[in-house]
Amino acid sequence: MGPYTRERIENWVGDFCTSDAIRRIAGGLREYARDVLVRFLVAACEHRDVEPEDVEEADVKSALLGTVAKLNLPASVKGDAPALCGAFLADLEAQGRLGGGRVLGAYAGALKDAFEEAASGKPKPIVRPGSRLKRNDPCPCGSGKKYKKCCMIE
């Protein structure tokens, strides 16, 4: 990031937080909006070491699922963070600061399920594609014998 990039990000976030666009965000999240958005955009820029106007989908995903998901926010407002980031990106395009901001904002909103999974901190359970092979099932080698009489190793 350039020497004045963080200051520019903070100014952009400040402009958003004092604009009418913040009114569309849930009330509880508004008090955390400034901190969340600064961390979000800084992390997005640091992902590929780019300036804020060059942020792309991979940067948004990395920042949202990595940095923002790990923030210590109340559970009642944490789930609305993707919508906040999406509204911020769309507002940046409306102000002429970020090309494709509405598309990036929609992408951030679409990451809500992945965000909630990342924010929960619980690993996703492994689901096997089929049932387990049992002793009396037909052998998968195609011999026509039962598994226990053919390929089962005891």
Coordinates of C-alpha atoms in Angstrom, one line a residue:
M1 CA 0.0 0.0 0.0
G2 CA 1.1 3.5 -0.7
P3 CA 2.1 5.9 2.1
Y4 CA -1.3 7.7 2.1
T5 CA -3.5 4.8 1.4
R6 CA -4.7 4.1 4.9
E7 CA -5.5 7.8 5.4
R8 CA -7.5 7.7 2.1
I9 CA -9.3 4.6 3.2
E10 CA -10.2 6.2 6.6
N11 CA -11.5 9.3 4.7
W12 CA -13.7 7.1 2.4
V13 CA -15.1 5.2 5.3
G14 CA -15.8 8.4 7.2
D15 CA -17.6 9.8 4.2
F16 CA -19.7 6.6 4.0
C17 CA -20.5 6.6 7.7
T18 CA -21.8 10.2 7.6
S19 CA -23.8 9.8 4.4
D20 CA -27.4 8.7 3.9
A21 CA -26.2 5.3 2.6
I22 CA -25.5 4.1 6.2
R23 CA -29.2 4.4 7.1
R24 CA -29.8 1.2 5.1
I25 CA -27.6 -0.7 7.5
A26 CA -29.0 -2.4 10.7
G27 CA -28.9 0.0 13.6
G28 CA -26.7 -2.2 15.9
L29 CA -24.0 -2.5 13.3
R30 CA -23.7 1.3 12.7
E31 CA -21.6 1.8 15.8
Y32 CA -19.1 -0.7 14.6
A33 CA -19.2 0.3 10.9
R34 CA -16.2 2.6 10.9
D35 CA -13.8 0.0 12.4
V36 CA -15.2 -2.9 10.4
L37 CA -15.0 -1.0 7.0
V38 CA -11.5 0.3 7.6
R39 CA -10.2 -3.2 8.5
F40 CA -12.1 -4.7 5.6
L41 CA -10.7 -2.3 2.9
V42 CA -7.2 -2.4 4.4
A43 CA -7.2 -6.2 4.3
A44 CA -8.5 -6.2 0.8
C45 CA -5.7 -3.9 -0.3
E46 CA -3.1 -5.9 1.5
H47 CA -4.2 -9.2 0.0
R48 CA -2.5 -8.4 -3.3
D49 CA -0.7 -5.2 -2.3
V50 CA -2.9 -3.0 -4.4
E51 CA -4.5 0.4 -4.0
P52 CA -8.2 0.6 -3.0
E53 CA -9.4 1.5 -6.5
D54 CA -7.8 -1.7 -7.8
V55 CA -9.6 -4.1 -5.4
E56 CA -11.1 -7.2 -7.1
E57 CA -13.3 -10.2 -6.1
A58 CA -10.5 -12.3 -4.7
D59 CA -9.4 -9.4 -2.4
V60 CA -13.0 -8.9 -1.2
K61 CA -13.4 -12.6 -0.4
S62 CA -10.1 -12.8 1.4
A63 CA -10.8 -9.7 3.5
L64 CA -14.4 -10.7 4.3
L65 CA -13.8 -14.3 5.2
G66 CA -10.4 -13.7 6.8
T67 CA -10.2 -10.4 8.6
V68 CA -13.8 -9.4 9.1
A69 CA -15.0 -12.9 10.1
K70 CA -12.4 -12.9 12.9
L71 CA -13.5 -9.5 14.4
N72 CA -14.9 -9.6 17.9
L73 CA -18.4 -8.3 17.1
P74 CA -21.6 -9.1 19.0
A75 CA -23.4 -12.1 17.5
S76 CA -26.5 -10.0 16.9
V77 CA -24.7 -7.8 14.4
K78 CA -21.9 -10.0 13.0
G79 CA -24.1 -11.6 10.4
D80 CA -24.8 -8.2 8.8
A81 CA -21.2 -7.5 8.1
P82 CA -21.3 -8.7 4.5
A83 CA -24.2 -6.4 3.7
L84 CA -22.3 -3.5 5.3
C85 CA -19.2 -4.2 3.2
G86 CA -21.4 -4.6 0.1
A87 CA -23.2 -1.3 0.7
F88 CA -19.8 0.4 1.2
L89 CA -18.4 -0.9 -2.1
A90 CA -21.5 0.1 -4.0
D91 CA -21.3 3.6 -2.4
L92 CA -17.7 3.9 -3.5
E93 CA -18.8 3.3 -7.1
A94 CA -21.6 5.9 -6.8
Q95 CA -19.0 8.4 -5.6
G96 CA -16.7 7.5 -8.6
R97 CA -13.9 6.1 -6.4
L98 CA -14.2 2.4 -7.3
G99 CA -15.1 1.0 -10.7
G100 CA -17.3 -2.1 -10.4
G101 CA -18.2 -1.4 -6.8
R102 CA -21.8 -2.5 -7.2
V103 CA -20.7 -5.8 -8.6
L104 CA -18.2 -6.2 -5.8
G105 CA -20.9 -5.2 -3.3
A106 CA -23.2 -7.9 -4.6
Y107 CA -20.4 -10.4 -4.5
A108 CA -19.8 -9.5 -0.8
G109 CA -23.4 -10.0 -0.1
A110 CA -23.4 -13.4 -1.8
L111 CA -20.6 -14.5 0.5
K112 CA -23.0 -14.3 3.5
D113 CA -23.2 -18.1 4.1
A114 CA -19.4 -18.6 3.7
F115 CA -18.9 -15.6 6.1
E116 CA -21.2 -17.1 8.7
E117 CA -19.3 -20.4 8.5
A118 CA -15.9 -18.7 8.8
A119 CA -17.2 -16.5 11.6
S120 CA -18.5 -19.5 13.6
G121 CA -15.0 -20.9 13.9
K122 CA -16.3 -24.5 13.6
P123 CA -15.0 -26.7 10.8
K124 CA -17.4 -28.0 8.3
P125 CA -18.2 -31.6 8.9
I126 CA -17.0 -34.1 6.4
V127 CA -19.8 -35.9 4.6
R128 CA -19.1 -39.1 2.7
P129 CA -20.7 -39.3 -0.7
G130 CA -22.4 -42.7 -0.1
S131 CA -23.1 -45.3 2.5
R132 CA -20.3 -47.6 3.8
L133 CA -19.7 -51.0 2.2
K134 CA -21.0 -53.8 4.4
R135 CA -20.0 -57.5 4.6
N136 CA -23.1 -58.8 2.9
D137 CA -23.2 -56.2 0.1
P138 CA -22.3 -57.3 -3.5
C139 CA -18.6 -56.9 -4.1
P140 CA -17.7 -53.7 -6.0
C141 CA -15.3 -55.6 -8.2
G142 CA -18.3 -57.0 -10.2
S143 CA -17.7 -60.7 -9.5
G144 CA -21.2 -61.2 -8.3
K145 CA -20.1 -62.6 -5.0
K146 CA -20.7 -61.1 -1.6
Y147 CA -18.0 -58.6 -0.4
K148 CA -17.1 -60.9 2.5
K149 CA -16.3 -63.9 0.2
C150 CA -14.5 -61.9 -2.5
C151 CA -12.4 -58.8 -1.8
M152 CA -12.8 -58.1 1.9
I153 CA -9.5 -58.4 3.7
E154 CA -9.7 -59.6 7.2

